[in-house]
Each structure stands twice: as C-alpha cells, then as structure tokens.
Amino acid sequence: MTSPTPLRIRKAAVLGAGVMGAQIAAHLANADVETLLFDLPAKDGDKNGIAAKAIANLAKLSPAPLAEKSKVVGITPANYDEHLEVLRGCDLIIEAIAERLDWKLDLYKRITPYLSDSSVVASNTSGLSINALAEGLPPGLRPRFSGIHFFNPPRYMHLVELIPDRQTDRGVLAGLEAFLTTTLGKGVVHAKDTPNFIGNRIGVFSILATMHHTAQSGLGFDLVDALTGPAIGRPKSATYRTADVVGLDTMAHVIKTMADTLPNDPWHAYFQSPEWLSALIAKGALGQKTGTGIFTKRGKDIVVLDLARQDYVPASAKPSDEVAAILAIKNPAEKFGKLRASADPQAQFLWAVFRDLFHYTAYHLADIANTARDVDFAIRWGYGWRLGPFETWQSAGWADVAKWIAEDIASGKAMSKAPLPDWVGKVDGVHHAEGSYAPRTGKYEPRSTHPVYARQLFPDALLGEKFDTGKTLWENDGVRLWQLGNDGVGIVSFKTKMNTVNDAVLDGIQQAIDYAEKNLKALVIWQSGDAFSAGADLKGMLGFVQAGEIARLEAMIANFQKTSMRIKYALVPVVAAVRGLALGGGCEFQMHCARTVAALESYVGLVEAGVGLLPAGGGLKEIAVRASQRAGDGDVFPEIKRMFEAVAQAKLSGSALEAKQLGVLRPDDVVVFNAFELLHVAKQVAAAMAETGYRPALPANSVTIAGDVGLATLKMALVNMLEGRFISEHDNVIATRIGDVLCGGAIERGSQVDEQWLLDLERRHFFELAQMPKTQERIAHTLTTGKPLRN
C-alpha cells in the first residue's frame, strides 16, 4: 500500500461537552491538539458556561482524562451561538452529542456553512447509522465524513471503531487511521455500518446473555461477577459492576437501541431490560454516578442487590470448589469440556454464557465485520477481555465447541434456534498464520498493510500469532541482548518476573554494554510486557537480611550502583523504552540512560519509601546532580525540595507526561502515545543519537549541594508533619535519610561533591534502613499483600 496523504490536524473541535465529548477533547489536548469544546449557550451568565464547567470537571474525574493537569489549557470552551465561525479553522470536527438522530442532523445543518473545504467531520455515535447521519450532509462533505467511535474512558480504552459511510473517501479514512493510531495511540478497527457496530454489538449481547442466564440459574449478581471477571480473563468489574460503571440508564438505552434497530435479529426476544433494571432506574439508582445501583457501599462494606429479599446484602459470593478447580485448568480444551459436562449450576451457567456468545458472534460475523480479527480486537480493546470470543472458542477446540453448540441448538438449550453459519463447519479456526477468516471472501486475510503499522514491531498478538524476535547476540539468566535487522541497535530485555532486578540482570546489563561498545552503535532497554521494571528483587533482598547475609546485600547494592553508572557513561547511547510500571530500580535505570522514550501510559517513580527503604541505585544521586546542573550559580534547594517531597511520599506518576513534572523523566525525553510503537521510536532515537557522534557527558565531579542548611529546612518540615500525625516515626526516619542524600550530607551549604560521594551516602542509608525491623515488616507486608504498610 502506498503511503496515504498525511492528515495534519493542527486544530480540532468537539461538539458536545457531555461525558464523552469532554474526555475526547481532553485526550486531544493530551496530544497537543488545540481543541475547541462546544455546547449549547448557557441561559445565565457566561454563554460558554456549560462547556467551561465540563472542562473544569475534567480535573475531578477518576481515572484522570488529562495525562497532566496543565494540558487543560489546550481546550477552549465555545458555544453554538457565538463561535461557529471559528470552525473554519478546524481540521477535524468530532460530534459527540446525545444519541438522537434528529438532534445530530439538526446540528449538522447548523455547522455546515462554517466548515472549510478540507475539514474532516466525524460522529462519535455508539450505534446510530453512519449512512443515515451522512444523509443530512451536503454532497461535497460526505467524502470527508465517517464514524469515529471512542470507548469510555477515551484516554485509556485502546479501541476506536472507524466506520465509513458509502461515500467516505478512502484516503480520508487512511489519514484518520494514522492520526488515531500514532497521535492518539489507539487501536483502530474498521466496522460496518450496522447497529452498535462491533464492540457494543457483541459486548452488550454478552451482557444480555449473562443477565438472561443469571435469571435462569438463580445465581446472585456478586456470584456472577466472581465467575465472569478475572477467573475467565475479563476485567475485575466483570458484568454487573461494569453495568454500574457504565450507568444503568445508559445500559438500558443501548439495549433499547438494539431492540429498535434489530427487529429481525434471531435473538430479538432477549433485547429487553430485566424488570429489576427498570426498577432501579425508576428509583434513580443508576450505578456509580449516583452512588447506588446493583452494588452500593455501606460504610466500608460493598453490598449487592438481592432480588429475593429486595434488599442489599454483603457481596461475598465465591465460585464453588468444583468450578474454581475447572477454571484453574490451564488447557482450554480440557477446561471447556469439563464446564459443559459438569452438573454444577455454576458450570452450566458459564457454559451457557460462552455458548450463546460464540453462537451469536459467528452468526453475525459477516454482517458486522470484515474479519474475525476485527471482532476479537474490538472486544479485547473495548471491553478489556484477555481473549476475544473467537480466540476463546478456537483455543478450546474449534470443531468440538462447534459440535456442542449445534447439539444445544438442536435440543433447545441455546437462546436461539438460528443455525450456525455454514462456514463454521468448513474451517478449523478463524485465526491462522496467513491471517484471519473473512466470511465475505471465504479466505484468511492478513493484517492491514497501512504504513502506520510498520511502526509496530510487536503489535498486539492474536491467538497463535508470532513476530520476529530477532537474533540473540548474548544472554545470561537475567537478560537477553538481541537485534532486529542490521541497524546496529541492540535490544536488552529482562527475563525476570515483572522484569525485577537481581544479580543476573545487573551483570547482564553490564555485559550487554561491553558487547555493544565493541560491536554495536546503540542500545535500547525494552520489555515485551506491560512493565518496564518493578524494581529490585525485594524478596531476595529480604532473604539476605533475614539470613544475616548483609555482605551479599551490600555487594548487590554496590553492583546496582555500578550498573547505573555503566549505563550513564557507556560509550554508546543507551535508550530506555518505558511502558507501564517503572518502579524504584527500574526508574533509576531509565534516569541513567542517555534518553528515555516512554509510552504515555507509563507509571514512573522512586517508590522505595513505601517499603521502608530509599533509592540506592543512583536515583537520589541523579536528582542532586540534575538540581545542581539546573541551578547553575543559583540556589539548588528549591529543586531539591520539590523532588524530596515526591520521593519521600513514594509518588508514582499517573502518566509519562506527569513523570516529567515529577522530575523522574527529563523535559527532552520522548513520549509516544501508542505503546506498540515504542520500540520503533526508541530504536530511531538511539540510532539518531549514534549518528550525531554521541559521547557520554563528562563525570559530574562538581555537584553543588544544599548541605546542612537544606537538610535542616527539610527536617523542620518533617517535624511539623510528625507532630500533626501526617507521617509516622518510621516515615520520618526514612524521609530524613532521603533528605540527607539529596542535600549531600551535613556539610556546608554550597559545597561541591562528586557522584561517588552521593552514591556512598545512598548505600550507607539503604543498609541501615534495610536492617531495621519496621522496614522488614513493610517489605514482608508488601510481598504478601501487594500493598504498602505504614507502621
């Protein structure tokens, strides 16, 4: 495929400042797209009041729509009475008003005279016909119109459905796909113009099937959620908590849309809200947004609606022992065989839910999507399932499951008597090495050849997909050094769980740098999972202390510092490619790299205080060095104070952009919005640095410190916090030691020290903290519960 003309989006407008519209505007602003947020003029006061209030509310939402709070300045409130003229300067207009066809068409008529000849217009409708909407546009605009359906919340949900109308220009679609993929970081699925498109068509049906079988089986809502959440590879919110989060009124509206727009669907009889759902809505119990729904909170306890009692009861149900054992089986074929054969009501419930999902998805594949790939990605990216419906079916044994479904259809157990489509019996699965099944052609079609996907060296893999893992150059038990192609850029990947740091990782990084200095031009540290590194191996360190092997712990920390310094002063650029968690030692490694390239959703921080320790891999040293460099001849203390608060409170950034504000990423570090493009960009950055004749900075031998005066100031603040009971005695001990390192010790303010001085301070305080019982209690508690202990 030849490269499409790039779609340059300098300025955008979002029409509708509701929940979705405001958050779409926020994500555009995250990506530095200047954005106008329109709504109706307010009846009183500032006419921009409705949009302005929605913008102000963004800072209060959780999870946060803004990747960094200052990004809000990129959104300007507007209203339809006064500001339509400014639409002429907008490259992209996204309509996101209520799901009423007549309202949307009226709005299109109103804005059309103010659009430029190149403006691209899209609707964020979740299920209305794109062609019906396009009918309200002048002929000249229709080639530049399509559906762009974001999932809620837009910043975090990877899926965007792209839906053309009959006249949409293919070049415009290709440009939109590139913009959505790289600039906004989304996973684009092309959907056909059918009610609710792909994600909600299949996802909502799955919820409807679950509701139907809940009633049939008599299981409680909390038990169903225990069965349909992580136990089967789906989010913790499972089914009924998801309904509460989405909003019970919204759920009822989507169900009604299916009933109204799909009159001939063989499952149409089931497209209706249960009586209990209608009753909750009538009471105003709409779920999370009203505080009460299927679940609610009483004090600290979560309670759930019990239909038999018509009251709320403690939510504590768990799967039966038999079903828990079945769900723990690793082999999907064995698991599904036992689910279907079991007489346990919970097992029968789960089989029925899966069976009807598979049946419905296969029956409608040809209507709603081009390939099975589109369906599985839509559900994975839009609903957070680990596997899509077709992947789940295929992994369980395509032919056996198809046979079981057909038997249940024939016996009347299935929700519908509609037969499985003929193609189901002609294939042995929908995902093969050559591609995914397309019912329109009867062939397996490969992934898109759109040039934007060349940037994804390791895209999200479907069942059975394998990608080139390159050539191993060197490895040990801790790391693998490898190369993709012959560009001279080596890649270092850790082998440990959560990419934690142990002796093998430390030695491996040093060996990899030795190799690179002789044979390569650059290195990238990159991990294939969702964690760059969870930091040091706490379990191993605690074991050393408890066994009295302090010398081994001391050697490990010395080696940790040696590794960080080896990274910093390598003769080839070492670039960190960060995605997901970069905690403690992982954060310290990237701080020592020549450059960091971070995915937007990176959560970075020096969090050792949470387990009773302080950073000792050079992180505090690096903060002091950077503060000195930034201060020049000025005062280093303001920068030290800001960073001290972040480290002492074990702050973790909420995004890569926020990590820059915290100071654990540098201002010139690179942020990419699509995590699947991370390795490509990091390799490009590393190669470019090498091409410019990279040399590491000279050793920092003249670090100006805040000294005794700075430390005294920090201690005064800690005394006040201790007396106000904002921190514990042990928090005070840890924070004081962090302050001592950052200020360079109790020596004269303005003195100059070298990096080794600061590293020695780090190491001394770390050992002393590690041997304290309260620190050991914190480490043990975190290892056991995954949560911090404040003792």
PDB file of N, CA and C in Angstrom, residues 422-484:
ATOM      1  N   ASP A 422     -22.760 -21.786   7.684  1.00  0.00           N
ATOM      2  CA  ASP A 422     -22.077 -22.913   7.042  1.00  0.00           C
ATOM      3  C   ASP A 422     -20.570 -22.842   7.165  1.00  0.00           C
ATOM      4  N   TRP A 423     -20.023 -21.616   7.153  1.00  0.00           N
ATOM      5  CA  TRP A 423     -18.557 -21.512   7.141  1.00  0.00           C
ATOM      6  C   TRP A 423     -17.930 -22.097   8.405  1.00  0.00           C
ATOM      7  N   VAL A 424     -18.692 -22.139   9.511  1.00  0.00           N
ATOM      8  CA  VAL A 424     -18.136 -22.643  10.775  1.00  0.00           C
ATOM      9  C   VAL A 424     -17.654 -24.086  10.613  1.00  0.00           C
ATOM     10  N   GLY A 425     -18.414 -24.898   9.852  1.00  0.00           N
ATOM     11  CA  GLY A 425     -18.024 -26.297   9.665  1.00  0.00           C
ATOM     12  C   GLY A 425     -16.967 -26.511   8.602  1.00  0.00           C
ATOM     13  N   LYS A 426     -16.609 -25.447   7.887  1.00  0.00           N
ATOM     14  CA  LYS A 426     -15.628 -25.572   6.809  1.00  0.00           C
ATOM     15  C   LYS A 426     -14.225 -25.150   7.226  1.00  0.00           C
ATOM     16  N   VAL A 427     -14.101 -24.638   8.432  1.00  0.00           N
ATOM     17  CA  VAL A 427     -12.784 -24.175   8.892  1.00  0.00           C
ATOM     18  C   VAL A 427     -12.428 -24.887  10.182  1.00  0.00           C
ATOM     19  N   ASP A 428     -11.154 -24.846  10.534  1.00  0.00           N
ATOM     20  CA  ASP A 428     -10.718 -25.428  11.806  1.00  0.00           C
ATOM     21  C   ASP A 428     -10.299 -24.328  12.784  1.00  0.00           C
ATOM     22  N   GLY A 429     -10.766 -23.135  12.541  1.00  0.00           N
ATOM     23  CA  GLY A 429     -10.444 -21.983  13.368  1.00  0.00           C
ATOM     24  C   GLY A 429     -10.443 -20.742  12.495  1.00  0.00           C
ATOM     25  N   VAL A 430     -10.499 -19.583  13.103  1.00  0.00           N
ATOM     26  CA  VAL A 430     -10.578 -18.348  12.315  1.00  0.00           C
ATOM     27  C   VAL A 430      -9.257 -17.582  12.254  1.00  0.00           C
ATOM     28  N   HIS A 431      -8.297 -17.957  13.093  1.00  0.00           N
ATOM     29  CA  HIS A 431      -7.002 -17.289  13.089  1.00  0.00           C
ATOM     30  C   HIS A 431      -5.914 -18.286  12.706  1.00  0.00           C
ATOM     31  N   HIS A 432      -5.274 -18.023  11.566  1.00  0.00           N
ATOM     32  CA  HIS A 432      -4.206 -18.885  11.079  1.00  0.00           C
ATOM     33  C   HIS A 432      -2.973 -18.047  10.794  1.00  0.00           C
ATOM     34  N   ALA A 433      -1.885 -18.708  10.458  1.00  0.00           N
ATOM     35  CA  ALA A 433      -0.636 -17.995  10.177  1.00  0.00           C
ATOM     36  C   ALA A 433      -0.797 -17.008   9.033  1.00  0.00           C
ATOM     37  N   GLU A 434      -1.650 -17.342   8.062  1.00  0.00           N
ATOM     38  CA  GLU A 434      -1.802 -16.457   6.903  1.00  0.00           C
ATOM     39  C   GLU A 434      -2.785 -15.318   7.145  1.00  0.00           C
ATOM     40  N   GLY A 435      -3.486 -15.347   8.268  1.00  0.00           N
ATOM     41  CA  GLY A 435      -4.406 -14.253   8.551  1.00  0.00           C
ATOM     42  C   GLY A 435      -5.633 -14.720   9.312  1.00  0.00           C
ATOM     43  N   SER A 436      -6.667 -13.874   9.288  1.00  0.00           N
ATOM     44  CA  SER A 436      -7.916 -14.169   9.999  1.00  0.00           C
ATOM     45  C   SER A 436      -9.056 -14.324   8.996  1.00  0.00           C
ATOM     46  N   TYR A 437     -10.015 -15.163   9.348  1.00  0.00           N
ATOM     47  CA  TYR A 437     -11.072 -15.535   8.408  1.00  0.00           C
ATOM     48  C   TYR A 437     -11.973 -14.354   8.069  1.00  0.00           C
ATOM     49  N   ALA A 438     -12.238 -14.206   6.752  1.00  0.00           N
ATOM     50  CA  ALA A 438     -13.143 -13.179   6.245  1.00  0.00           C
ATOM     51  C   ALA A 438     -14.300 -13.882   5.553  1.00  0.00           C
ATOM     52  N   PRO A 439     -15.487 -13.863   6.129  1.00  0.00           N
ATOM     53  CA  PRO A 439     -16.619 -14.591   5.524  1.00  0.00           C
ATOM     54  C   PRO A 439     -16.993 -14.072   4.140  1.00  0.00           C
ATOM     55  N   ARG A 440     -16.704 -12.796   3.861  1.00  0.00           N
ATOM     56  CA  ARG A 440     -17.043 -12.225   2.547  1.00  0.00           C
ATOM     57  C   ARG A 440     -16.279 -12.932   1.429  1.00  0.00           C
ATOM     58  N   THR A 441     -15.016 -13.249   1.680  1.00  0.00           N
ATOM     59  CA  THR A 441     -14.187 -13.891   0.656  1.00  0.00           C
ATOM     60  C   THR A 441     -13.981 -15.379   0.904  1.00  0.00           C
ATOM     61  N   GLY A 442     -14.270 -15.822   2.128  1.00  0.00           N
ATOM     62  CA  GLY A 442     -14.003 -17.216   2.474  1.00  0.00           C
ATOM     63  C   GLY A 442     -12.519 -17.505   2.607  1.00  0.00           C
ATOM     64  N   LYS A 443     -11.721 -16.456   2.809  1.00  0.00           N
ATOM     65  CA  LYS A 443     -10.265 -16.621   2.901  1.00  0.00           C
ATOM     66  C   LYS A 443      -9.751 -16.058   4.224  1.00  0.00           C
ATOM     67  N   TYR A 444      -8.486 -16.404   4.497  1.00  0.00           N
ATOM     68  CA  TYR A 444      -7.804 -15.846   5.660  1.00  0.00           C
ATOM     69  C   TYR A 444      -7.032 -14.607   5.196  1.00  0.00           C
ATOM     70  N   GLU A 445      -7.421 -13.458   5.719  1.00  0.00           N
ATOM     71  CA  GLU A 445      -6.833 -12.207   5.248  1.00  0.00           C
ATOM     72  C   GLU A 445      -5.783 -11.705   6.231  1.00  0.00           C
ATOM     73  N   PRO A 446      -4.627 -11.291   5.711  1.00  0.00           N
ATOM     74  CA  PRO A 446      -3.539 -10.827   6.587  1.00  0.00           C
ATOM     75  C   PRO A 446      -3.877  -9.481   7.218  1.00  0.00           C
ATOM     76  N   ARG A 447      -3.022  -9.048   8.127  1.00  0.00           N
ATOM     77  CA  ARG A 447      -3.177  -7.745   8.762  1.00  0.00           C
ATOM     78  C   ARG A 447      -3.094  -6.619   7.738  1.00  0.00           C
ATOM     79  N   SER A 448      -3.557  -5.455   8.147  1.00  0.00           N
ATOM     80  CA  SER A 448      -3.550  -4.280   7.282  1.00  0.00           C
ATOM     81  C   SER A 448      -2.133  -3.943   6.834  1.00  0.00           C
ATOM     82  N   THR A 449      -2.023  -3.491   5.590  1.00  0.00           N
ATOM     83  CA  THR A 449      -0.731  -3.043   5.058  1.00  0.00           C
ATOM     84  C   THR A 449      -0.587  -1.523   5.158  1.00  0.00           C
ATOM     85  N   HIS A 450      -1.480  -0.880   5.897  1.00  0.00           N
ATOM     86  CA  HIS A 450      -1.365   0.565   6.097  1.00  0.00           C
ATOM     87  C   HIS A 450       0.035   0.873   6.644  1.00  0.00           C
ATOM     88  N   PRO A 451       0.718   1.859   6.089  1.00  0.00           N
ATOM     89  CA  PRO A 451       2.100   2.147   6.520  1.00  0.00           C
ATOM     90  C   PRO A 451       2.250   2.427   8.010  1.00  0.00           C
ATOM     91  N   VAL A 452       1.206   2.890   8.663  1.00  0.00           N
ATOM     92  CA  VAL A 452       1.342   3.213  10.083  1.00  0.00           C
ATOM     93  C   VAL A 452       1.698   1.980  10.902  1.00  0.00           C
ATOM     94  N   TYR A 453       1.302   0.806  10.418  1.00  0.00           N
ATOM     95  CA  TYR A 453       1.551  -0.405  11.193  1.00  0.00           C
ATOM     96  C   TYR A 453       2.982  -0.917  11.050  1.00  0.00           C
ATOM     97  N   ALA A 454       3.744  -0.338  10.128  1.00  0.00           N
ATOM     98  CA  ALA A 454       5.165  -0.673  10.052  1.00  0.00           C
ATOM     99  C   ALA A 454       5.901  -0.168  11.293  1.00  0.00           C
ATOM    100  N   ARG A 455       5.298   0.750  12.005  1.00  0.00           N
ATOM    101  CA  ARG A 455       5.885   1.280  13.235  1.00  0.00           C
ATOM    102  C   ARG A 455       5.681   0.337  14.421  1.00  0.00           C
ATOM    103  N   GLN A 456       4.818  -0.647  14.265  1.00  0.00           N
ATOM    104  CA  GLN A 456       4.531  -1.578  15.359  1.00  0.00           C
ATOM    105  C   GLN A 456       5.320  -2.863  15.146  1.00  0.00           C
ATOM    106  N   LEU A 457       6.519  -2.902  15.717  1.00  0.00           N
ATOM    107  CA  LEU A 457       7.389  -4.061  15.521  1.00  0.00           C
ATOM    108  C   LEU A 457       6.840  -5.296  16.230  1.00  0.00           C
ATOM    109  N   PHE A 458       6.142  -5.066  17.331  1.00  0.00           N
ATOM    110  CA  PHE A 458       5.477  -6.154  18.056  1.00  0.00           C
ATOM    111  C   PHE A 458       4.052  -5.720  18.359  1.00  0.00           C
ATOM    112  N   PRO A 459       3.161  -5.800  17.377  1.00  0.00           N
ATOM    113  CA  PRO A 459       1.766  -5.399  17.614  1.00  0.00           C
ATOM    114  C   PRO A 459       1.079  -6.366  18.564  1.00  0.00           C
ATOM    115  N   ASP A 460      -0.084  -5.972  19.024  1.00  0.00           N
ATOM    116  CA  ASP A 460      -0.870  -6.846  19.887  1.00  0.00           C
ATOM    117  C   ASP A 460      -1.138  -8.141  19.135  1.00  0.00           C
ATOM    118  N   ALA A 461      -0.716  -9.252  19.712  1.00  0.00           N
ATOM    119  CA  ALA A 461      -0.784 -10.531  19.005  1.00  0.00           C
ATOM    120  C   ALA A 461      -2.120 -11.223  19.227  1.00  0.00           C
ATOM    121  N   LEU A 462      -2.666 -11.747  18.156  1.00  0.00           N
ATOM    122  CA  LEU A 462      -3.837 -12.614  18.255  1.00  0.00           C
ATOM    123  C   LEU A 462      -3.395 -14.042  18.560  1.00  0.00           C
ATOM    124  N   LEU A 463      -4.365 -14.874  18.878  1.00  0.00           N
ATOM    125  CA  LEU A 463      -4.081 -16.267  19.188  1.00  0.00           C
ATOM    126  C   LEU A 463      -3.187 -16.891  18.117  1.00  0.00           C
ATOM    127  N   GLY A 464      -2.053 -17.408  18.550  1.00  0.00           N
ATOM    128  CA  GLY A 464      -1.165 -18.129  17.646  1.00  0.00           C
ATOM    129  C   GLY A 464      -0.239 -17.264  16.824  1.00  0.00           C
ATOM    130  N   GLU A 465      -0.387 -15.939  16.878  1.00  0.00           N
ATOM    131  CA  GLU A 465       0.478 -15.075  16.080  1.00  0.00           C
ATOM    132  C   GLU A 465       1.884 -15.012  16.682  1.00  0.00           C
ATOM    133  N   LYS A 466       2.878 -15.030  15.824  1.00  0.00           N
ATOM    134  CA  LYS A 466       4.273 -14.912  16.237  1.00  0.00           C
ATOM    135  C   LYS A 466       4.925 -13.806  15.412  1.00  0.00           C
ATOM    136  N   PHE A 467       5.791 -13.040  16.051  1.00  0.00           N
ATOM    137  CA  PHE A 467       6.511 -11.989  15.353  1.00  0.00           C
ATOM    138  C   PHE A 467       8.004 -12.221  15.488  1.00  0.00           C
ATOM    139  N   ASP A 468       8.743 -11.653  14.585  1.00  0.00           N
ATOM    140  CA  ASP A 468      10.183 -11.837  14.539  1.00  0.00           C
ATOM    141  C   ASP A 468      10.817 -11.357  15.839  1.00  0.00           C
ATOM    142  N   THR A 469      11.436 -12.276  16.569  1.00  0.00           N
ATOM    143  CA  THR A 469      12.079 -11.914  17.832  1.00  0.00           C
ATOM    144  C   THR A 469      13.573 -11.684  17.667  1.00  0.00           C
ATOM    145  N   GLY A 470      14.009 -11.553  16.423  1.00  0.00           N
ATOM    146  CA  GLY A 470      15.373 -11.143  16.166  1.00  0.00           C
ATOM    147  C   GLY A 470      16.418 -12.210  16.445  1.00  0.00           C
ATOM    148  N   LYS A 471      17.649 -11.765  16.421  1.00  0.00           N
ATOM    149  CA  LYS A 471      18.801 -12.649  16.605  1.00  0.00           C
ATOM    150  C   LYS A 471      19.442 -12.387  17.959  1.00  0.00           C
ATOM    151  N   THR A 472      19.608 -13.451  18.745  1.00  0.00           N
ATOM    152  CA  THR A 472      20.255 -13.318  20.036  1.00  0.00           C
ATOM    153  C   THR A 472      21.750 -13.084  19.839  1.00  0.00           C
ATOM    154  N   LEU A 473      22.246 -12.033  20.462  1.00  0.00           N
ATOM    155  CA  LEU A 473      23.673 -11.716  20.380  1.00  0.00           C
ATOM    156  C   LEU A 473      24.431 -12.232  21.602  1.00  0.00           C
ATOM    157  N   TRP A 474      23.740 -12.187  22.751  1.00  0.00           N
ATOM    158  CA  TRP A 474      24.342 -12.657  24.007  1.00  0.00           C
ATOM    159  C   TRP A 474      23.236 -12.745  25.041  1.00  0.00           C
ATOM    160  N   GLU A 475      23.338 -13.677  25.977  1.00  0.00           N
ATOM    161  CA  GLU A 475      22.346 -13.740  27.053  1.00  0.00           C
ATOM    162  C   GLU A 475      22.899 -14.468  28.261  1.00  0.00           C
ATOM    163  N   ASN A 476      22.286 -14.186  29.398  1.00  0.00           N
ATOM    164  CA  ASN A 476      22.534 -14.960  30.614  1.00  0.00           C
ATOM    165  C   ASN A 476      21.183 -15.238  31.260  1.00  0.00           C
ATOM    166  N   ASP A 477      21.154 -15.609  32.529  1.00  0.00           N
ATOM    167  CA  ASP A 477      19.882 -15.940  33.173  1.00  0.00           C
ATOM    168  C   ASP A 477      19.008 -14.710  33.406  1.00  0.00           C
ATOM    169  N   GLY A 478      19.610 -13.535  33.333  1.00  0.00           N
ATOM    170  CA  GLY A 478      18.857 -12.324  33.657  1.00  0.00           C
ATOM    171  C   GLY A 478      18.387 -11.519  32.476  1.00  0.00           C
ATOM    172  N   VAL A 479      19.191 -11.460  31.408  1.00  0.00           N
ATOM    173  CA  VAL A 479      18.833 -10.621  30.266  1.00  0.00           C
ATOM    174  C   VAL A 479      19.160 -11.320  28.960  1.00  0.00           C
ATOM    175  N   ARG A 480      18.513 -10.833  27.909  1.00  0.00           N
ATOM    176  CA  ARG A 480      18.831 -11.245  26.548  1.00  0.00           C
ATOM    177  C   ARG A 480      19.212 -10.000  25.757  1.00  0.00           C
ATOM    178  N   LEU A 481      20.354 -10.023  25.100  1.00  0.00           N
ATOM    179  CA  LEU A 481      20.759  -8.964  24.182  1.00  0.00           C
ATOM    180  C   LEU A 481      20.504  -9.474  22.776  1.00  0.00           C
ATOM    181  N   TRP A 482      19.714  -8.734  22.005  1.00  0.00           N
ATOM    182  CA  TRP A 482      19.314  -9.213  20.687  1.00  0.00           C
ATOM    183  C   TRP A 482      19.198  -8.055  19.719  1.00  0.00           C
ATOM    184  N   GLN A 483      18.980  -8.396  18.462  1.00  0.00           N
ATOM    185  CA  GLN A 483      18.947  -7.377  17.422  1.00  0.00           C
ATOM    186  C   GLN A 483      17.876  -7.724  16.386  1.00  0.00           C
ATOM    187  N   LEU A 484      17.140  -6.693  15.943  1.00  0.00           N
ATOM    188  CA  LEU A 484      16.190  -6.825  14.843  1.00  0.00           C
ATOM    189  C   LEU A 484      16.822  -6.196  13.614  1.00  0.00           C
TER     190      LEU A 484
END
